[in-house]
JSON list of C-alpha atoms in Angstrom, two decimals:
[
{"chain": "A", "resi": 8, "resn": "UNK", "atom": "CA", "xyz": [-81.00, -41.51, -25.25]},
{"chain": "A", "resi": 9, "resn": "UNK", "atom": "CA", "xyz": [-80.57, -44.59, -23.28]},
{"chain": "A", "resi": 10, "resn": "UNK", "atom": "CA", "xyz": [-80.21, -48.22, -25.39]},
{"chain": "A", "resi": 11, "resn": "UNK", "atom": "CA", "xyz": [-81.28, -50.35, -22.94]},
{"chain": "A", "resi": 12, "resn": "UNK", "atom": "CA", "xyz": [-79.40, -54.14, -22.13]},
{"chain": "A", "resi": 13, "resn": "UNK", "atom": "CA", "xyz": [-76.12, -52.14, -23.35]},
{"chain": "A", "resi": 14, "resn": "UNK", "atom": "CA", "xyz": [-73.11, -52.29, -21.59]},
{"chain": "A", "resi": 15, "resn": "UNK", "atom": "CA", "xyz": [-70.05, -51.06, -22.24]},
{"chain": "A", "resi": 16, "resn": "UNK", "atom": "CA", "xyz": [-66.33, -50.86, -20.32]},
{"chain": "A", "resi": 17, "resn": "UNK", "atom": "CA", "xyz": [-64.04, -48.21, -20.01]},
{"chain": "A", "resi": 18, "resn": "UNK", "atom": "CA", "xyz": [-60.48, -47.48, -19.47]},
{"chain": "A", "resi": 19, "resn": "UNK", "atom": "CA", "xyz": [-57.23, -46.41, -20.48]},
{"chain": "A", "resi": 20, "resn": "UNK", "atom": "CA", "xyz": [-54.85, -48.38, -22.27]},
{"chain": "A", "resi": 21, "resn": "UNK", "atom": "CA", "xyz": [-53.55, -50.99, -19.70]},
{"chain": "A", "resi": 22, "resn": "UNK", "atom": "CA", "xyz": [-56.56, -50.72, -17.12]},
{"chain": "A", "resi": 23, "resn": "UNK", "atom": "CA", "xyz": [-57.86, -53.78, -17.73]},
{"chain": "A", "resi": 24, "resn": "UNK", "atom": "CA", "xyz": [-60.94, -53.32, -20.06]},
{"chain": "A", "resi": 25, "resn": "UNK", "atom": "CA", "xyz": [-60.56, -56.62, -22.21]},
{"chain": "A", "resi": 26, "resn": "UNK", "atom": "CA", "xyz": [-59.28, -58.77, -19.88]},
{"chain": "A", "resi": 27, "resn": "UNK", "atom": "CA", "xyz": [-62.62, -58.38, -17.78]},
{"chain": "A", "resi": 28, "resn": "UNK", "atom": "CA", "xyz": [-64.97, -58.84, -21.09]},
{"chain": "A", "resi": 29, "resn": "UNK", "atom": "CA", "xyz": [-63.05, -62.68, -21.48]},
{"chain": "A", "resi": 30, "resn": "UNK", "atom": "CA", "xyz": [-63.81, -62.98, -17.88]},
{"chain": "A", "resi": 31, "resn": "UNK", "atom": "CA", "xyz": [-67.54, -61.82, -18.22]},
{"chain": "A", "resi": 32, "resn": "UNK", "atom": "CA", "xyz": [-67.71, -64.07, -21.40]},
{"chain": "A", "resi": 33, "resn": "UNK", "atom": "CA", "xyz": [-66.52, -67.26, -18.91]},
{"chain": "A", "resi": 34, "resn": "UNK", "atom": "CA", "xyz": [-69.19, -67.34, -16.86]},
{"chain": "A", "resi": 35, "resn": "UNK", "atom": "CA", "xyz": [-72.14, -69.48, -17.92]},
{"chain": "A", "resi": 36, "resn": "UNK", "atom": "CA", "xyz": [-74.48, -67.10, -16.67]},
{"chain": "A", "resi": 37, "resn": "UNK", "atom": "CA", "xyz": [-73.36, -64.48, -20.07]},
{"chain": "A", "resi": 38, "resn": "UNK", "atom": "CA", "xyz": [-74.48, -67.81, -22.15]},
{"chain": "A", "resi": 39, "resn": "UNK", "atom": "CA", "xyz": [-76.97, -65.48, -24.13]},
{"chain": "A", "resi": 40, "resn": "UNK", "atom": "CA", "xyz": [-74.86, -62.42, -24.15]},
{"chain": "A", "resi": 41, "resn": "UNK", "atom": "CA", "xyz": [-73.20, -60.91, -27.01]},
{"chain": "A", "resi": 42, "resn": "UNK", "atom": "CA", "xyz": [-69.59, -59.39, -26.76]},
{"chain": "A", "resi": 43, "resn": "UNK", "atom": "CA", "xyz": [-68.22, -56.56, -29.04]},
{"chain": "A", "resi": 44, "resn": "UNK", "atom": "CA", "xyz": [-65.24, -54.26, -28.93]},
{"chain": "A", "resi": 45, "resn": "UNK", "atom": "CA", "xyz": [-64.72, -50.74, -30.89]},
{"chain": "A", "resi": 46, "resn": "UNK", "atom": "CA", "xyz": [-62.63, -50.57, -33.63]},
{"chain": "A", "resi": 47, "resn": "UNK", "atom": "CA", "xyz": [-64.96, -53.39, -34.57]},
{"chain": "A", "resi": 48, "resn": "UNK", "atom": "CA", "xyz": [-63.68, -56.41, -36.62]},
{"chain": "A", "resi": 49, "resn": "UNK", "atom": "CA", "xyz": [-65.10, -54.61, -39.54]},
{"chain": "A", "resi": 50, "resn": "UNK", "atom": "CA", "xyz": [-63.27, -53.52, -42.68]},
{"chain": "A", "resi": 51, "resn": "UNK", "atom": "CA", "xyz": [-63.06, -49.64, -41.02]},
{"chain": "A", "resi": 52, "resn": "UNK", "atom": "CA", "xyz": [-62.36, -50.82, -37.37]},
{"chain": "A", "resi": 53, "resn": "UNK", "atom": "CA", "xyz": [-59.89, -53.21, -38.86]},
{"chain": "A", "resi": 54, "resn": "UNK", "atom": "CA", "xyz": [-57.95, -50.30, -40.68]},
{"chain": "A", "resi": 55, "resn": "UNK", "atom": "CA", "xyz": [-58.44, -48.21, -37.56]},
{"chain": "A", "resi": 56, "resn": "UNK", "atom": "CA", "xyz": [-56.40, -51.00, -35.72]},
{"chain": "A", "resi": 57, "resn": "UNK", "atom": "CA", "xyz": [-53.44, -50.79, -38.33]},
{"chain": "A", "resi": 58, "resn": "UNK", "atom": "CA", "xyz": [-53.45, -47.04, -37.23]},
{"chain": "A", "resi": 59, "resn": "UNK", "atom": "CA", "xyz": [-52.81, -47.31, -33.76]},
{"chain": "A", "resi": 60, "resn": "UNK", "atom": "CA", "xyz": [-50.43, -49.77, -34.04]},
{"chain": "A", "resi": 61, "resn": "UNK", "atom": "CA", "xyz": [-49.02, -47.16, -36.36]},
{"chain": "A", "resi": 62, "resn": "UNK", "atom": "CA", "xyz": [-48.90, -48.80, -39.56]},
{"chain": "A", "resi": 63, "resn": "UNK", "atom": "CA", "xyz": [-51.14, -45.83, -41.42]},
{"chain": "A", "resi": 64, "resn": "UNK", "atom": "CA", "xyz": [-50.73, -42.43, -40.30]},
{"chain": "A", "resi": 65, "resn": "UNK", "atom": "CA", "xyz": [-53.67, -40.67, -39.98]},
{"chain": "A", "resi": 66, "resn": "UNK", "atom": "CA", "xyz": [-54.32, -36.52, -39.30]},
{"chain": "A", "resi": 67, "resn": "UNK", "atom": "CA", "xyz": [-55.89, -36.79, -35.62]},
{"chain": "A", "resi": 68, "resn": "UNK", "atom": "CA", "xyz": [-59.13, -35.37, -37.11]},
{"chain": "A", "resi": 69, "resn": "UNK", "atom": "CA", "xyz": [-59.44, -37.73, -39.95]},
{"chain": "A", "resi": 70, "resn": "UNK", "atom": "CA", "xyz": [-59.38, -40.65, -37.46]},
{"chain": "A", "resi": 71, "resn": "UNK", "atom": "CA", "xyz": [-62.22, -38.85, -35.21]},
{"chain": "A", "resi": 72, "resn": "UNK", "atom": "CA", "xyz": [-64.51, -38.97, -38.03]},
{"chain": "A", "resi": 73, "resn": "UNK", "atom": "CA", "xyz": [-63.16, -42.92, -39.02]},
{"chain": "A", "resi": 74, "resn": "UNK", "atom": "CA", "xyz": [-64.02, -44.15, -35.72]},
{"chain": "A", "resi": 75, "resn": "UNK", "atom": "CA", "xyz": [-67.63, -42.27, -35.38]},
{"chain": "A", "resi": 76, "resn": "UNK", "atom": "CA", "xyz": [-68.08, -43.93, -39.04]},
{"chain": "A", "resi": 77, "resn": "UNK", "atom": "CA", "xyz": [-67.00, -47.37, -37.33]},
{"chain": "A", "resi": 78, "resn": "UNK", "atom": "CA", "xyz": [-69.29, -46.31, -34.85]},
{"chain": "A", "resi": 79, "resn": "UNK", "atom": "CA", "xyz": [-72.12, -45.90, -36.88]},
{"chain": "A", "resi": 80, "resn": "UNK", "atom": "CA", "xyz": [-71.89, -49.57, -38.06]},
{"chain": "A", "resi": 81, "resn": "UNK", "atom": "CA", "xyz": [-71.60, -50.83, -35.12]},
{"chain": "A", "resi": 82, "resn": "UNK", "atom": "CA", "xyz": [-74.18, -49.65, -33.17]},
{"chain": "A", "resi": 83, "resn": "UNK", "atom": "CA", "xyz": [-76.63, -49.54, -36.55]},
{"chain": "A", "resi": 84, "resn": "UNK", "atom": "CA", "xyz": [-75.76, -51.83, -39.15]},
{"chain": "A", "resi": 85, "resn": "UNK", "atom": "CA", "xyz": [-77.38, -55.04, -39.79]},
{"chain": "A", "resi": 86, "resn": "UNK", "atom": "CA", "xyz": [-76.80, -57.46, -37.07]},
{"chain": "A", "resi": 87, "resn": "UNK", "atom": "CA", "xyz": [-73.98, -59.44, -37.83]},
{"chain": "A", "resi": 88, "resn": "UNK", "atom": "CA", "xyz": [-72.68, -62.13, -34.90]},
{"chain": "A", "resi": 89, "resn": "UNK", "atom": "CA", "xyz": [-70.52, -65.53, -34.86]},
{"chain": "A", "resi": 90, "resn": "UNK", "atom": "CA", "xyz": [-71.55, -67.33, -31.50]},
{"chain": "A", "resi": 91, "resn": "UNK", "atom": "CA", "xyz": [-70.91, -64.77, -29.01]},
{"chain": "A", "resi": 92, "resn": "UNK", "atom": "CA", "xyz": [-69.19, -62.23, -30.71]},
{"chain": "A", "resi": 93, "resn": "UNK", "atom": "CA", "xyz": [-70.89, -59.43, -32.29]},
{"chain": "A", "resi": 94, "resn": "UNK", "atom": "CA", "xyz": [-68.77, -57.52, -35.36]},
{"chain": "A", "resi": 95, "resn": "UNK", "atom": "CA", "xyz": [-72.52, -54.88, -36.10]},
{"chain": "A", "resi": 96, "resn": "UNK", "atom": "CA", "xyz": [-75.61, -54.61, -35.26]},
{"chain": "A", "resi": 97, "resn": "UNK", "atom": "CA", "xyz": [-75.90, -53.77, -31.57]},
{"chain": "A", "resi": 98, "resn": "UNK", "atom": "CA", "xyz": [-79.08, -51.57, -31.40]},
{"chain": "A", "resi": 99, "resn": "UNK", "atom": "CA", "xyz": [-81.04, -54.80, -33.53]},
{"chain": "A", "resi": 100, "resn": "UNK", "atom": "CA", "xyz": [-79.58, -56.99, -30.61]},
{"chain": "A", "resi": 101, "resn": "UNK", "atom": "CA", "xyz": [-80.11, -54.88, -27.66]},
{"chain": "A", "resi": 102, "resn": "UNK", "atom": "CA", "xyz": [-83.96, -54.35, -28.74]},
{"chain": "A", "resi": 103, "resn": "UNK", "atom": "CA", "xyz": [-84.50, -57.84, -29.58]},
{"chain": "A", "resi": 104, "resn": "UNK", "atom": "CA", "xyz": [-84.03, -57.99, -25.68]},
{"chain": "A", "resi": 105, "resn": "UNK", "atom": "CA", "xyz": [-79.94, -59.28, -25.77]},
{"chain": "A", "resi": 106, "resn": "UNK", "atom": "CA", "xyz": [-77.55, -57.81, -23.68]},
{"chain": "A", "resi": 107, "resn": "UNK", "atom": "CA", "xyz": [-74.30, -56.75, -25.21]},
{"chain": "A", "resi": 108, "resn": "UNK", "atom": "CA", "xyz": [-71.25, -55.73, -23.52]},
{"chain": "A", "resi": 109, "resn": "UNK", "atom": "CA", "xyz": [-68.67, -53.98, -25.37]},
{"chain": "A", "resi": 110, "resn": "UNK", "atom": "CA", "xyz": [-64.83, -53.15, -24.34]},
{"chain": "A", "resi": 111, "resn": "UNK", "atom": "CA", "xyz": [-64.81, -48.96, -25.85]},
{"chain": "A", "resi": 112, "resn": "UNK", "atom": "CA", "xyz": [-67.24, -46.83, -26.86]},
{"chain": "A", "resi": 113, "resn": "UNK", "atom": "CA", "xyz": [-68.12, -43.53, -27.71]},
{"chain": "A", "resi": 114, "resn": "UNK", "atom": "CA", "xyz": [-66.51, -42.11, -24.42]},
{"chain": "A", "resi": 115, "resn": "UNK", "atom": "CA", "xyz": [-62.60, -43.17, -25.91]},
{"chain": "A", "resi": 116, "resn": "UNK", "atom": "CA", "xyz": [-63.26, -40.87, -29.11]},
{"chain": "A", "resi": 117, "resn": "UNK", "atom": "CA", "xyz": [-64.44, -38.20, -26.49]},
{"chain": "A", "resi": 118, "resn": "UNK", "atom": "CA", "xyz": [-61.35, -38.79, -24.41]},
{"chain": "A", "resi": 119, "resn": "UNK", "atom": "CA", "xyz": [-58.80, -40.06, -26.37]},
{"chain": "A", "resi": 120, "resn": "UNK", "atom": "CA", "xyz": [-59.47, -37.20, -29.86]},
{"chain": "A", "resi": 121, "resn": "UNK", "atom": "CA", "xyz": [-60.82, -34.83, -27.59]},
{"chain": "A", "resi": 122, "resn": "UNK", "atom": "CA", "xyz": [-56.96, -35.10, -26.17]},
{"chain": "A", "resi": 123, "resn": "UNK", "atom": "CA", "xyz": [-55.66, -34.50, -30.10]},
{"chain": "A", "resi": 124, "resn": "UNK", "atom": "CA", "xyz": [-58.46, -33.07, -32.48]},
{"chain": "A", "resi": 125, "resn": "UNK", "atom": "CA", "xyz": [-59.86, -29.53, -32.93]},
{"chain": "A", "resi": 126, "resn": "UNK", "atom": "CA", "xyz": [-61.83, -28.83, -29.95]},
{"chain": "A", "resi": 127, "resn": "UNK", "atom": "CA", "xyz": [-65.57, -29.85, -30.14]},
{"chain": "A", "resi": 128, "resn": "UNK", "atom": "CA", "xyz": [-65.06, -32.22, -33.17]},
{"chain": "A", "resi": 129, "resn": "UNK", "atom": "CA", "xyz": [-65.44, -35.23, -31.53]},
{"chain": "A", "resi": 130, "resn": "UNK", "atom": "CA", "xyz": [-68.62, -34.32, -29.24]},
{"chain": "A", "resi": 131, "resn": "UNK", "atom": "CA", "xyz": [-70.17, -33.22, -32.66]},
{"chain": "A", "resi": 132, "resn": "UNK", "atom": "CA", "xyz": [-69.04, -35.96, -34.58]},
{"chain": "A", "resi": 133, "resn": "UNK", "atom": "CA", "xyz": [-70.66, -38.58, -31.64]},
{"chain": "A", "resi": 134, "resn": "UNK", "atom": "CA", "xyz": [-73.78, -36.62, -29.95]},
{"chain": "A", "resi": 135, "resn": "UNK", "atom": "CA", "xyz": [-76.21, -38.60, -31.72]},
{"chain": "A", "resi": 136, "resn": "UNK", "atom": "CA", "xyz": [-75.82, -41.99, -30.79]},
{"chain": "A", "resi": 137, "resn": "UNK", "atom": "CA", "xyz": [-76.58, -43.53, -27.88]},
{"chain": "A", "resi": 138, "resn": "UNK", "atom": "CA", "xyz": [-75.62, -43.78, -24.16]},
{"chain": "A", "resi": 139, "resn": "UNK", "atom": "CA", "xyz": [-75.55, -47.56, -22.69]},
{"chain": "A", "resi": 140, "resn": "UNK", "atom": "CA", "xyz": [-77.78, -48.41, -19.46]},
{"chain": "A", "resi": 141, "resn": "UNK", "atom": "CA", "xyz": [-74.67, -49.56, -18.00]},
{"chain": "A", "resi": 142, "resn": "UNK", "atom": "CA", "xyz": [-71.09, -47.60, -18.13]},
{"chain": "A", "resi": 143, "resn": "UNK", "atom": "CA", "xyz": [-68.21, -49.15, -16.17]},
{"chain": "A", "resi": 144, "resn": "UNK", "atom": "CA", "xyz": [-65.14, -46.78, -15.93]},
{"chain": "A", "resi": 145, "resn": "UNK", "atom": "CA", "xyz": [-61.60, -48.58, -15.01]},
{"chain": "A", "resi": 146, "resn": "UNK", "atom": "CA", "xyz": [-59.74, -45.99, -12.84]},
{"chain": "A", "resi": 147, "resn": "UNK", "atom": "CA", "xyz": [-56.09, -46.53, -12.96]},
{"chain": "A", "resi": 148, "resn": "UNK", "atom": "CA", "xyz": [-52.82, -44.63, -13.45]},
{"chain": "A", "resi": 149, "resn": "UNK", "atom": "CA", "xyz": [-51.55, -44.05, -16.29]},
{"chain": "A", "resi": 150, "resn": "UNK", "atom": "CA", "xyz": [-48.00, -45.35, -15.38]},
{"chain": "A", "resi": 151, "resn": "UNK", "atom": "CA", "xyz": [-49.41, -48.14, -13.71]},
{"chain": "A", "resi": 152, "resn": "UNK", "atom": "CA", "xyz": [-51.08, -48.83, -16.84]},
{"chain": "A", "resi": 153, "resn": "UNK", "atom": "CA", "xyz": [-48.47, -48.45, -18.96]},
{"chain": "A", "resi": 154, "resn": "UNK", "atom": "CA", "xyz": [-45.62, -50.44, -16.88]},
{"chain": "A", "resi": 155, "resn": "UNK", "atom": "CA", "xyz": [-48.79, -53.21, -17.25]},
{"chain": "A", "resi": 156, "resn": "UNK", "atom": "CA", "xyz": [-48.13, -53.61, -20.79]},
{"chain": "A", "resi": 157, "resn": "UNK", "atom": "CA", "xyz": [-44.40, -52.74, -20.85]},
{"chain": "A", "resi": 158, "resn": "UNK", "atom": "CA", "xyz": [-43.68, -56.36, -22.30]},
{"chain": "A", "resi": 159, "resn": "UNK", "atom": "CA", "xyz": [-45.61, -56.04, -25.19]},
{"chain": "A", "resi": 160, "resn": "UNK", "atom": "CA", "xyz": [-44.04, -56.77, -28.51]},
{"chain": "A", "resi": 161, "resn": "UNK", "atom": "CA", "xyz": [-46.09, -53.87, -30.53]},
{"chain": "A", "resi": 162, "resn": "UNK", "atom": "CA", "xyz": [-47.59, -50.98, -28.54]},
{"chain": "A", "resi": 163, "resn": "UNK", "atom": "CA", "xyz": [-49.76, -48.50, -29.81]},
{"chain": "A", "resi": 164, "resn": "UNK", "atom": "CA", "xyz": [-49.46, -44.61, -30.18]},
{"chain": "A", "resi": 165, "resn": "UNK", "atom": "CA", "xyz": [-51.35, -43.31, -27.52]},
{"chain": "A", "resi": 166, "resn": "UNK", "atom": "CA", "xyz": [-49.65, -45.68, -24.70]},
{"chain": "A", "resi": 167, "resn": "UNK", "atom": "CA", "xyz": [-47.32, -42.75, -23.45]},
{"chain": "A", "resi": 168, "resn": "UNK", "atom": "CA", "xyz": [-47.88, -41.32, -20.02]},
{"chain": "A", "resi": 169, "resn": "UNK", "atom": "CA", "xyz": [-47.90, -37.81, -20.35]},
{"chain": "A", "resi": 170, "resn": "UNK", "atom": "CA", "xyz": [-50.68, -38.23, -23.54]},
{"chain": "A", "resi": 171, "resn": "UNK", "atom": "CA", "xyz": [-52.66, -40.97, -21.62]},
{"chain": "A", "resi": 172, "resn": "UNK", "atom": "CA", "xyz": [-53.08, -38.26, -18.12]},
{"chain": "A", "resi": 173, "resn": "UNK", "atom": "CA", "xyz": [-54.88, -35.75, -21.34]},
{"chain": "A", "resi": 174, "resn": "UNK", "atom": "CA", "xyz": [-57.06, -39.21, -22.01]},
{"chain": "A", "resi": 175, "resn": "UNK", "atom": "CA", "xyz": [-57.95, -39.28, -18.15]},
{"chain": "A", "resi": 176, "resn": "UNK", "atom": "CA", "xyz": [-58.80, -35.90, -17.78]},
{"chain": "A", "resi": 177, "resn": "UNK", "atom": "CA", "xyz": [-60.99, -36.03, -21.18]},
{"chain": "A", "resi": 178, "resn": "UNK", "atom": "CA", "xyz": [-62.54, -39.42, -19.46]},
{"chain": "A", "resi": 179, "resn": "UNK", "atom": "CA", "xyz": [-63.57, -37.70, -16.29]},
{"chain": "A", "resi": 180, "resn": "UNK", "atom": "CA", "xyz": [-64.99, -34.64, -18.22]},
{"chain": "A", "resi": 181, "resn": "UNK", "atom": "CA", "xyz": [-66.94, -36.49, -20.96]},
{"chain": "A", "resi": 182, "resn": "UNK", "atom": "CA", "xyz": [-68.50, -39.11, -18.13]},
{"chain": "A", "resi": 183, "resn": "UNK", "atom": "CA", "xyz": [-69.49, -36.52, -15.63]},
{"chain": "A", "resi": 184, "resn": "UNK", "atom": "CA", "xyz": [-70.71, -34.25, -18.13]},
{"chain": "A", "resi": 185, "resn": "UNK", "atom": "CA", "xyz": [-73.01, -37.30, -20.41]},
{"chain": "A", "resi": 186, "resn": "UNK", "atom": "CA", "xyz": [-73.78, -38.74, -16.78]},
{"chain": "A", "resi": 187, "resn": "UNK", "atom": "CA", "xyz": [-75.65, -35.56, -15.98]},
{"chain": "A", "resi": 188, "resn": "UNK", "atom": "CA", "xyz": [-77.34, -35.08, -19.64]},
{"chain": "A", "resi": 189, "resn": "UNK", "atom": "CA", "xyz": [-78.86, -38.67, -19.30]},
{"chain": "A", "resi": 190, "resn": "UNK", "atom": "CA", "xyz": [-79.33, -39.46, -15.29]},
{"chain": "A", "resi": 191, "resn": "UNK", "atom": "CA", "xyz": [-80.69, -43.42, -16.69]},
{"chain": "A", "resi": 192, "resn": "UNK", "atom": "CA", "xyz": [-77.31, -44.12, -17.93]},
{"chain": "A", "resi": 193, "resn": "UNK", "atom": "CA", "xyz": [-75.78, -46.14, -14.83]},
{"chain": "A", "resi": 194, "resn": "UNK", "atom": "CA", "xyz": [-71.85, -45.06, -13.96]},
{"chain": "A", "resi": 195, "resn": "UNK", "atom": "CA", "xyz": [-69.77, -47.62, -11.63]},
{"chain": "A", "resi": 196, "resn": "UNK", "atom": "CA", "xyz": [-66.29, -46.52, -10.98]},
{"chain": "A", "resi": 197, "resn": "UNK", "atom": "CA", "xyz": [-63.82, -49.27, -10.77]},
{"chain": "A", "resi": 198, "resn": "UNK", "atom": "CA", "xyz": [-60.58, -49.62, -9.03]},
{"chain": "A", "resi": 199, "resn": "UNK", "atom": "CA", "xyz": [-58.46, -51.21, -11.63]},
{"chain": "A", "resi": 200, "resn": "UNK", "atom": "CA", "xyz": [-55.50, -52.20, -9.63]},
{"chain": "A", "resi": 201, "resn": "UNK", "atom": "CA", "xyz": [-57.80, -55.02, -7.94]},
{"chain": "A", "resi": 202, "resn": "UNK", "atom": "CA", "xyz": [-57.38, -58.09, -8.27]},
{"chain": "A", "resi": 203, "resn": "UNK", "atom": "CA", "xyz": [-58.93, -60.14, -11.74]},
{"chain": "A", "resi": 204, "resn": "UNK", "atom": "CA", "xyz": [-61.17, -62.34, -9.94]},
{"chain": "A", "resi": 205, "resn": "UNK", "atom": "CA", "xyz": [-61.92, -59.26, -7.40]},
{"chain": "A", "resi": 206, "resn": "UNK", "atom": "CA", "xyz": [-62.96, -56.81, -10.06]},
{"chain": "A", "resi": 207, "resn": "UNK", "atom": "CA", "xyz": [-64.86, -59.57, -11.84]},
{"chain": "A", "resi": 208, "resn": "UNK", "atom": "CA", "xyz": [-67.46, -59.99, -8.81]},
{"chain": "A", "resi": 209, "resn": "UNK", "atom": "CA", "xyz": [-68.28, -56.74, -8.83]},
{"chain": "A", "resi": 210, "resn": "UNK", "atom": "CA", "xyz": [-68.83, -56.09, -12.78]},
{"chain": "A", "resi": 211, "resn": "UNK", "atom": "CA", "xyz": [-70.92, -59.35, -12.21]},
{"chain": "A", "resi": 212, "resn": "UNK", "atom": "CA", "xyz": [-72.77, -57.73, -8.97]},
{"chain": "A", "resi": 213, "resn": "UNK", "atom": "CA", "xyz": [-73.72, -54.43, -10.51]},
{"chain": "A", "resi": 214, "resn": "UNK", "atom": "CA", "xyz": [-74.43, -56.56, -13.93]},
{"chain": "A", "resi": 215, "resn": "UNK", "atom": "CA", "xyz": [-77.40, -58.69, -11.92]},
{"chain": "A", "resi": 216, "resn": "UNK", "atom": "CA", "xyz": [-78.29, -55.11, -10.20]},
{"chain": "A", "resi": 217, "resn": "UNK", "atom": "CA", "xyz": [-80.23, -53.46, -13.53]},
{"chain": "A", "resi": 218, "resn": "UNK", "atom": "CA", "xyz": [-83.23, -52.57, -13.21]},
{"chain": "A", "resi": 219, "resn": "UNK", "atom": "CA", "xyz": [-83.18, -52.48, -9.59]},
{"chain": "A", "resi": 220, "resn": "UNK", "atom": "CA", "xyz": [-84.31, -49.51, -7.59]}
]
C-alpha cells in the first residue's frame, strides 16, 4: 500500500540523509511541508536514541520490535506538529493532502536489524505499514561515510564499516524486493558523494516530478 504525498530518505549512517531534509526544509517552496525523522521525538524514539548512542543496551530483537512500535506512532498516532516539524501523525497529514518528508523509515529496520536480528523478524514486525510514493536511497560507501563523521564527539553503534557493508546489502535487498511488491512506490538512487547544493537540485527535481507520467 502506497501513502500518497509521503516521502521519505534513505541512507547509511554518514550518507547524507539529514543534511538534505534541512536543505529541503530551506527552500520556500516546502513552506507547507511537514518534516519528520524516525526514532521520532517521541518518548519511544527518544529512548531508542539513548540506545544507539549506547547509553541502554538493548537485545538486537528487542529494539526491532521498539522501533516498529515507534513506527506505529508515527505513521498512526494522532497528528501532532510544531511549525514544520512533525513528532506523529503522518498518515492524518499525508491524507489531509500535506506532504511529509521524513529522514528513515521502515527500510533502516529492514536493513539495519535485518543485519542483527533473527532472520525474518523485522519484515514481519514492519509488513503492514505503508510504502511512501516517493523513496530516495543515498548510495555511498561505507568508509566514505564513516571517515564523514570521523570528528564526531559521540558516534553511534552501528557506525563501523564492516557492520554498515551488512546494512548496504540489507538496503539493496529490502528496496529491490518492496520496489517490485508495490511498482507505485517511486525509487531514485542518489549519488551521495555529490556535492550539497548538487544533490539538493535533484531531490527538488524528482520532488516537482510526482504525479507525472
Amino acid at each position: 500500500m502506497i501513502l500518497r504525498n509521503f516521502i521519505v530518505f534513505e541512507g547509511i549512517d554518514g550518507a547524507g540523509t539529514s543534511t538534505q531534509l534541512e536543505q529541503l526544509k530551506k527552500r520556500p517552496e516546502t513552506a507547507q511541508f511537514l518534516f519528520t525523522a524516525e526514532p521520532t521525538k517521541g518518548e519511544t524514539g527518544l529512548f531508542l536514541r539513548r540506545m544507539l548512542k549506547g547509553d541502554v543496551k538493548l537485545e538486537s530483537s528487542t529494539a526491532a520490535y521498539l522501533f516498529a512500535a515507534d513506527r506505529n506512532e508515527h505513521i498512526y498516532g494522532k497528528l501532532n506538529a510544531t511549525g514544520p516539524d512533525l513528532t506523529y501523525g503522518v498518515a492524518e497529514a499525508c491524507r489531509k493532502g500535506t506532504t511529509v518528508v521524513c529522514d528513515r523509515y521502515l527500510f533502516s529496520s529492514l536493513a539495519y536489524q535485518g543485519a542483527s536480528c533473527p532472520e525474518g523478524l523485522p519484515l514481519h514486525l514492519n509488513a503492514g505499514f505503508p510504502l511512501p510514493e516517493l523513496l530516495f536511497y543515498f548510495d555511498i560507501d561505507p568508509a566514505e561515510s564513516l571517515s564523514r563523521i570521523g570528528n564526531r564527539e559521540t558516534k553511534e553503534i552501528y557506525e563501523e564499516e564492516g557492520f554498515l557493508r551488512q546494512v548496504v546489502e540489507g538496503y539493496t535487498a529490502a528496496i529491490g524486493k518492496l520496489a517490485i511488491q508495490e511498482p507505485a512506490m517511486k525509487v531514485v538512487h542518489l549519488d551521495a558523494r555529490k556535492g550539497v547544493a548538487e544533490l539538493s537540485e535533484e531531490i527538488w527535481d524528482s520532488i516537482q516530478g510526482l504525479g507525472q507520467p
